[in-house]
Short mmCIF file of C-alpha atoms and ligand atoms in Angstrom, two decimals:
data_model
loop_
_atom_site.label_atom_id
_atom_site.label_comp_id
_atom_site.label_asym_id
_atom_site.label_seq_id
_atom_site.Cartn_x
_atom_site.Cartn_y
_atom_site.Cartn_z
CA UNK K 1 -16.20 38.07 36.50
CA UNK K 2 -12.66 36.39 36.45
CA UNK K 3 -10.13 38.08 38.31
CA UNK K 4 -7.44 40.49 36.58
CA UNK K 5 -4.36 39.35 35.62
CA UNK K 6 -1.25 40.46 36.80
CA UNK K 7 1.82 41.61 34.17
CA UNK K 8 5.14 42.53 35.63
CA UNK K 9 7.53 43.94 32.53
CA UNK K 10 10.49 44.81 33.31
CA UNK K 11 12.09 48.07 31.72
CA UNK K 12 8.46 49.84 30.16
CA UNK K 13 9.02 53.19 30.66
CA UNK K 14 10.48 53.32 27.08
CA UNK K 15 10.58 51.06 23.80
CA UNK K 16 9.27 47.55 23.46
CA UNK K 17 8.73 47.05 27.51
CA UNK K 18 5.84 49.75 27.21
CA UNK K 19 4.10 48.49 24.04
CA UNK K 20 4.20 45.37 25.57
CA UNK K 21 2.38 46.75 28.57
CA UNK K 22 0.32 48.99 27.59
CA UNK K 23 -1.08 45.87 24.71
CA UNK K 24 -1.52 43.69 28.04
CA UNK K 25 -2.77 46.53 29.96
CA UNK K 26 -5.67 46.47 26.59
CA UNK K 27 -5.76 43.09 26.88
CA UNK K 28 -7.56 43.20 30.46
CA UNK K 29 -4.51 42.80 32.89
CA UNK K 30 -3.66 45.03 35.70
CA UNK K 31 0.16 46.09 34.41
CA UNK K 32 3.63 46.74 36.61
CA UNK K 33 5.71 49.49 34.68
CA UNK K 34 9.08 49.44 35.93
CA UNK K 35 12.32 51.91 34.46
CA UNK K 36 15.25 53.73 35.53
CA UNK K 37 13.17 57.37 35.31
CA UNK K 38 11.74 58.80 38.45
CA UNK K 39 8.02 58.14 38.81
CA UNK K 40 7.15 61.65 37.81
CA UNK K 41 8.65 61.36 34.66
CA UNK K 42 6.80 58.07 33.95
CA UNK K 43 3.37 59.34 35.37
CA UNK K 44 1.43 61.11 32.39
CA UNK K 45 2.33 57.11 31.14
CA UNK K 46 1.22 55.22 34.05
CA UNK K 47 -2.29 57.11 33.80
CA UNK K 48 -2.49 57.10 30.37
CA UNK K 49 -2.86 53.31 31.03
CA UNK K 50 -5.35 53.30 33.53
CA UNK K 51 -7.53 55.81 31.91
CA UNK K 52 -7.33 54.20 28.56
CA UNK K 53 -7.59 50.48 29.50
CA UNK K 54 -9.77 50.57 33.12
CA UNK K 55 -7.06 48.74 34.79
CA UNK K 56 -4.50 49.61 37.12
CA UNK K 57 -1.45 50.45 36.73
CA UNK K 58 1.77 51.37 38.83
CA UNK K 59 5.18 52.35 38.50
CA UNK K 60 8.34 50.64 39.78
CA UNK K 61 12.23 52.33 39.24
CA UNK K 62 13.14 49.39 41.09
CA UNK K 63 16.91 48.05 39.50
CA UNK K 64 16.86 45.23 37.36
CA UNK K 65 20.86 45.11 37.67
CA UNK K 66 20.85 44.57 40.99
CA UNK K 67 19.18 40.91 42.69
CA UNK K 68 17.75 42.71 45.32
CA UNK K 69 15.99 45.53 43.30
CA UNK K 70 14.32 42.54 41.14
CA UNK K 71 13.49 40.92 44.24
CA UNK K 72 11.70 44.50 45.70
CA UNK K 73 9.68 44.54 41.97
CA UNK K 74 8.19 41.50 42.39
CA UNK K 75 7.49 42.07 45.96
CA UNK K 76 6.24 45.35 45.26
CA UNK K 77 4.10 43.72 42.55
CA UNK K 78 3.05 41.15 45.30
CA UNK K 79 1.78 43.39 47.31
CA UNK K 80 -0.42 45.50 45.18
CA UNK K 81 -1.93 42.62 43.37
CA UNK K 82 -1.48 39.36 45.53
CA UNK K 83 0.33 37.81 42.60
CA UNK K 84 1.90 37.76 39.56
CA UNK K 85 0.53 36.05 35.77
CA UNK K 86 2.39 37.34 33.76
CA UNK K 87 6.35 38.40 33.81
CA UNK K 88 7.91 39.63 30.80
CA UNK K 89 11.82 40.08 31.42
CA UNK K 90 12.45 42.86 29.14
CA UNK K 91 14.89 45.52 30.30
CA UNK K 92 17.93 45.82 28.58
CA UNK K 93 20.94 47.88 27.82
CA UNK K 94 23.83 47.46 24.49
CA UNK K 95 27.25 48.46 24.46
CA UNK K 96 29.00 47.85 21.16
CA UNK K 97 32.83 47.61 21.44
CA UNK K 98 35.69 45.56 19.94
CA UNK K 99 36.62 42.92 22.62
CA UNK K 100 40.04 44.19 23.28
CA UNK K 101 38.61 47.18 24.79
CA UNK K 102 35.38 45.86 25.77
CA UNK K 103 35.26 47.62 29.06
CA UNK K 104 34.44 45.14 32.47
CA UNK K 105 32.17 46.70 33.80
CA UNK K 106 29.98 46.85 30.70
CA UNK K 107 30.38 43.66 30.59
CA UNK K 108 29.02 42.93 34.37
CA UNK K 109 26.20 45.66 33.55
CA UNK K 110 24.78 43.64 30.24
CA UNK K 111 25.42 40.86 32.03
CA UNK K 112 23.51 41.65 34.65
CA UNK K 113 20.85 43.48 33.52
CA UNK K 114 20.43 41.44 29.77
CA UNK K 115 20.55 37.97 31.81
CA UNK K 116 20.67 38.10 35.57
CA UNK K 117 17.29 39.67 35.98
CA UNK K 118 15.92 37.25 34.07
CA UNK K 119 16.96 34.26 37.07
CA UNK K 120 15.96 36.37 39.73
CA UNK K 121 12.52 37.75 38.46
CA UNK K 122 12.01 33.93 37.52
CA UNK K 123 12.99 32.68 40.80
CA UNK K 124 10.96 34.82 42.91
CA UNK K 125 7.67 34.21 40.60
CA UNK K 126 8.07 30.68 39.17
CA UNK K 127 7.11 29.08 42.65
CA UNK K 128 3.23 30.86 42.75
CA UNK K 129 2.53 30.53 39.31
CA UNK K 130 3.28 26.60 39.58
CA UNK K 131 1.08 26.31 42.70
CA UNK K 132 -2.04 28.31 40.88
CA UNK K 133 -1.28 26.00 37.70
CA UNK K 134 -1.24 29.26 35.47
CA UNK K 135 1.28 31.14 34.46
CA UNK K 136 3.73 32.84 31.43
CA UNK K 137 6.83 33.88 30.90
CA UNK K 138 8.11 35.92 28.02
CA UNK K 139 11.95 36.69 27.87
CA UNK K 140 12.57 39.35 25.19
CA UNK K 141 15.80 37.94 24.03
CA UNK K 142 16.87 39.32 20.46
CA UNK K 143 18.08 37.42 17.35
CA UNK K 144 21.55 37.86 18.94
CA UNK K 145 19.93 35.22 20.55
CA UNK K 146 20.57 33.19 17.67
CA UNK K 147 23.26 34.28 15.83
CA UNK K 148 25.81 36.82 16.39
CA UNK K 149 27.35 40.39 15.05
CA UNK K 150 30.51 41.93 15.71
CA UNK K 151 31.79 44.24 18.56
CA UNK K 152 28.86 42.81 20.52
CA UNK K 153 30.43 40.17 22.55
CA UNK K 154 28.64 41.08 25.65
CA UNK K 155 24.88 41.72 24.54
CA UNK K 156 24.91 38.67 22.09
CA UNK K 157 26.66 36.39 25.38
CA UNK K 158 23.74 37.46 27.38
CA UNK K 159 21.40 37.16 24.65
CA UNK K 160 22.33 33.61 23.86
CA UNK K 161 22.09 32.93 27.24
CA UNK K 162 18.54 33.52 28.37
CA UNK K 163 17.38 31.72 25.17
CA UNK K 164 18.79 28.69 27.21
CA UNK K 165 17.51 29.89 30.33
CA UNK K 166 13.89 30.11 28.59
CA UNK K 167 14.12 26.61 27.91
CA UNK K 168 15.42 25.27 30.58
CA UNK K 169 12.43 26.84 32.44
CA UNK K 170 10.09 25.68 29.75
CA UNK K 171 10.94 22.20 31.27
CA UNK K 172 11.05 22.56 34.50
CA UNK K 173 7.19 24.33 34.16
CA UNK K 174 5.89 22.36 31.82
CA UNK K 175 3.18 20.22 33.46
CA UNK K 176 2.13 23.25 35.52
CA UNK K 177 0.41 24.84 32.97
CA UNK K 178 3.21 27.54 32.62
CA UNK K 179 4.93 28.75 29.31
CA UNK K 180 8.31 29.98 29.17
CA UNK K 181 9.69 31.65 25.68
CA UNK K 182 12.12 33.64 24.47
CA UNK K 183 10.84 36.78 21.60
CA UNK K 184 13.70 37.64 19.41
CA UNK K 185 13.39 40.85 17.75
CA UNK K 186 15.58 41.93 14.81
CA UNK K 187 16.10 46.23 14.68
CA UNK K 188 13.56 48.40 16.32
CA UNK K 189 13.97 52.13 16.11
CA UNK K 190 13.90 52.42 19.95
CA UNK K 191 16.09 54.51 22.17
CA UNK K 192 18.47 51.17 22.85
CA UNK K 193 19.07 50.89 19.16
CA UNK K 194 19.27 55.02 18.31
CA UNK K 195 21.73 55.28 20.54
CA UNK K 196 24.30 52.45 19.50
CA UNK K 197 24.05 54.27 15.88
CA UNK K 198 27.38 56.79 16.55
CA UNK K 199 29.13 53.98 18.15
CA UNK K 200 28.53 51.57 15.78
CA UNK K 201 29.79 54.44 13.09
CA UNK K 202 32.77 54.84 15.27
CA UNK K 203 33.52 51.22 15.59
CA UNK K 204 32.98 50.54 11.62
CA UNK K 205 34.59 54.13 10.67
CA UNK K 206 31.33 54.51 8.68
CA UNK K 207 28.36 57.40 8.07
CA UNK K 208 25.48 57.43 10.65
CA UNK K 209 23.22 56.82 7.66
CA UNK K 210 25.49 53.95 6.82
CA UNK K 211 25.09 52.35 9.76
CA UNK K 212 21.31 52.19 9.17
CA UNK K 213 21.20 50.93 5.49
CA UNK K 214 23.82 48.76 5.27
CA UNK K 215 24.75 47.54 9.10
CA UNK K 216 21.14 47.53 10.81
CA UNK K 217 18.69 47.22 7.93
CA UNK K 218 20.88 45.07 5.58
CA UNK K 219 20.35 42.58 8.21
CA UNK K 220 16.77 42.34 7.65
CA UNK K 221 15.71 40.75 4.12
CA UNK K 222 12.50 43.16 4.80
CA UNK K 223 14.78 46.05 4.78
CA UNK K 224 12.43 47.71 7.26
CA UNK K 225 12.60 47.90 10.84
CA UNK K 226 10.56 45.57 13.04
CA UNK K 227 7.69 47.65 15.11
CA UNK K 228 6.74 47.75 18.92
CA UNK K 229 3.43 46.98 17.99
CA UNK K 230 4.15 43.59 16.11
CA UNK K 231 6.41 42.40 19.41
CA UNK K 232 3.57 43.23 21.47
CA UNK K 233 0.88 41.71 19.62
CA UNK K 234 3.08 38.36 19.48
CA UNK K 235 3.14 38.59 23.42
CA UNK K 236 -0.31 38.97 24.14
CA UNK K 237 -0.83 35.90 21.93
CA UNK K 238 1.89 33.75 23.98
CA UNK K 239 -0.23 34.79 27.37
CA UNK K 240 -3.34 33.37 25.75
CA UNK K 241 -5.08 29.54 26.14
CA UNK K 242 -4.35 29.35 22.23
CA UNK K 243 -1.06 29.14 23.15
CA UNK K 244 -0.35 26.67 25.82
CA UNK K 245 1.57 24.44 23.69
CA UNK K 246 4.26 27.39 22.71
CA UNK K 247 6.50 26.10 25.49
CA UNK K 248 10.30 26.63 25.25
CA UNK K 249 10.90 28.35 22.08
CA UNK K 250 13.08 31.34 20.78
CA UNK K 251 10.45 33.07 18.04
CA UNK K 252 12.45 35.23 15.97
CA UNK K 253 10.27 38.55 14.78
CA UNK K 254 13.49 39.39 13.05
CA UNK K 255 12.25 40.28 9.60
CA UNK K 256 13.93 37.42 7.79
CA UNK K 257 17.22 38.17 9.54
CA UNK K 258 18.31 34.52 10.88
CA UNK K 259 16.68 32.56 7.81
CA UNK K 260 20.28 33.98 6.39
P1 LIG V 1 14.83 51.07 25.44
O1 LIG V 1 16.18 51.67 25.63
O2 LIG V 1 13.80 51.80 24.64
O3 LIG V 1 14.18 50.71 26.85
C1 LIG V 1 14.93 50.11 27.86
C2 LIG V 1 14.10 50.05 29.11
O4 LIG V 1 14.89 49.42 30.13
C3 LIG V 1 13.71 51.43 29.65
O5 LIG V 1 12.41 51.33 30.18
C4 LIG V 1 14.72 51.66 30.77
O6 LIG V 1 14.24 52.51 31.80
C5 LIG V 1 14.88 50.25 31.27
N1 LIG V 1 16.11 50.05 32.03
C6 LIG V 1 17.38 50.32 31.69
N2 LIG V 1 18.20 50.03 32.69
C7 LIG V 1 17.43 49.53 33.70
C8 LIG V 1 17.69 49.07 35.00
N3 LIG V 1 18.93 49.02 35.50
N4 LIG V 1 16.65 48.66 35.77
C9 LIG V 1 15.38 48.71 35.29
N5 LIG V 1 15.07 49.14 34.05
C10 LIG V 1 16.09 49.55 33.28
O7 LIG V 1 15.13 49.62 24.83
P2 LIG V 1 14.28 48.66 23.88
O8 LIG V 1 14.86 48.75 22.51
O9 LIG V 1 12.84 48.82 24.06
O10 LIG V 1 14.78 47.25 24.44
C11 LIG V 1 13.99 46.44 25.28
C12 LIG V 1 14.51 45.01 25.19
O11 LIG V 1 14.40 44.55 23.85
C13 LIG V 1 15.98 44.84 25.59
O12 LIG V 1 16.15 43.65 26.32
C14 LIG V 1 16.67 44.73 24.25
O13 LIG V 1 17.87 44.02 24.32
C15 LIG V 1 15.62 43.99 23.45
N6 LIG V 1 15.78 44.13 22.00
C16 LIG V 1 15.73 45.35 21.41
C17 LIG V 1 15.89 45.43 20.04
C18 LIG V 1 15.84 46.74 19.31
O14 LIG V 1 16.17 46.75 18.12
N7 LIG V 1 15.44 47.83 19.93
C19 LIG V 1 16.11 44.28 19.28
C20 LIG V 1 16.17 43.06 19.92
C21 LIG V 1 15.99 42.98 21.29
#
């Protein structure tokens, strides 16, 4: 039998992070869940996993916005697995805000969280998975990635930025038999985007259900909202042999959104 695979995602108590383990936890790899809940809040989910998928899982609330609490995942990781596959820098935070009162330390947060992780969780893996000649990264980036909206200077800086951190990467892996690419998701109805719905309102001077049809949705040529289960499906593929030539990209899952 071939040994499990290790996935590390980073923020999957909640949202896209925990489709996207708990479709890699199906697909026959031992998963690292990792949040800002305590671990009892995140246990009926951690064993959920296990008993659902016969693989093990455990539960981080390690800090993604600070270097040394990405460096303690992946060591944690390290430690209960010997290594890891499979790192999916997910966790993420929004703030929506005209510029001129953009607070800093929003800034420094999406900055940190949105981006930062991203460096150090790569740094402290990229090494190992060179030396075993296997390995893939998938940055869940966003189609801010690729294009921008208003009042979202921070999130769509960050955003931008690890789609050319993914390729950079990409390079820099390539003959090791490592993949590095970014997902960009258009709207999902997770917590991140429910909660950026009065804001938005606030900022625009518009209706809640405004904000939906004609900010979020009108975005999307589908007019619907993208699912967890689509973003997770497209990561399983990218950790996949079929896929070993998807190196360096930013694949939009957006809807129709950046063909605009
Ligand atoms: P979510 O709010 O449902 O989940 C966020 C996760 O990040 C949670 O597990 C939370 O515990 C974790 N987290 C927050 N702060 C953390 C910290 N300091 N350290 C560790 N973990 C932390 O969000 P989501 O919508 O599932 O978003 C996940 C990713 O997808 C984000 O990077 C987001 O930018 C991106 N994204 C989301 C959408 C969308 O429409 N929801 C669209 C494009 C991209």
């Amino acid at each position: 039998m071939t040994k499990r695979k290790t996935a590390v995602i980073t923020g999957s108590s909640s949202g896209i992070g925990h489709g996207i383990a708990e479709a890699l936890a199906a697909a026959g790899m031992n998963v690292v869940l990792n949040g800002i809940e305590p671990a009892a809040q995140i246990e009926p989910a951690r064993k959920a996993i296990e008993d659902r998928f016969g693989v093990k899982a455990i539960y981080s609330p390690a800090n993604m916005m600070k270097a040394d609490g990405v460096r303690a995942l992946i060591a944690e990781t390290e430690a209960a697995f010997g290594q890891v596959d499979v790192l999916v820098n997910n966790a993420g935070i929004q703030f929506v805000s005209p510029v001129e009162d953009f607070p800093d330390e929003k800034w420094e947060q999406i900055i940190s969280l949105n981006l930062s992780a991203a460096f150090y969780a790569t740094k402290a893996v990229v090494a190992g998975m060179k030396a075993r000649g296997w390995g893939r990264i998938i940055n869940i980036a966003s189609a801010h990635g690729l294009v921008a909206s208003p009042f979202k200077g921070a999130y769509v800086a960050a955003k931008h930025g690890i789609v050319g951190f993914t390729k950079t990467v990409a390079l820099e892996t390539a003959e090791h038999g490592v993949t590095v690419n970014a997902i960009c998701p258009g709207y999902v109805l997770t917590p991140l985007v429910q909660n950026q719905i009065p804001d938005t309102a606030k900022a625009r001077g518009i209706t809640e259900a405004e904000v939906i049809r004609d900010v979020l949705l009108a975005a999307q040529p589908t007019k619907k909202f993208v699912t967890v289960e689509e973003l997770a499906a497209l990561a399983v593929f990218l950790t996949t042999d079929a896929a070993a030539s998807i190196t360096g990209t930013a694949l939009p899952v957006d809807g129709g959104w950046t063909a605009h």
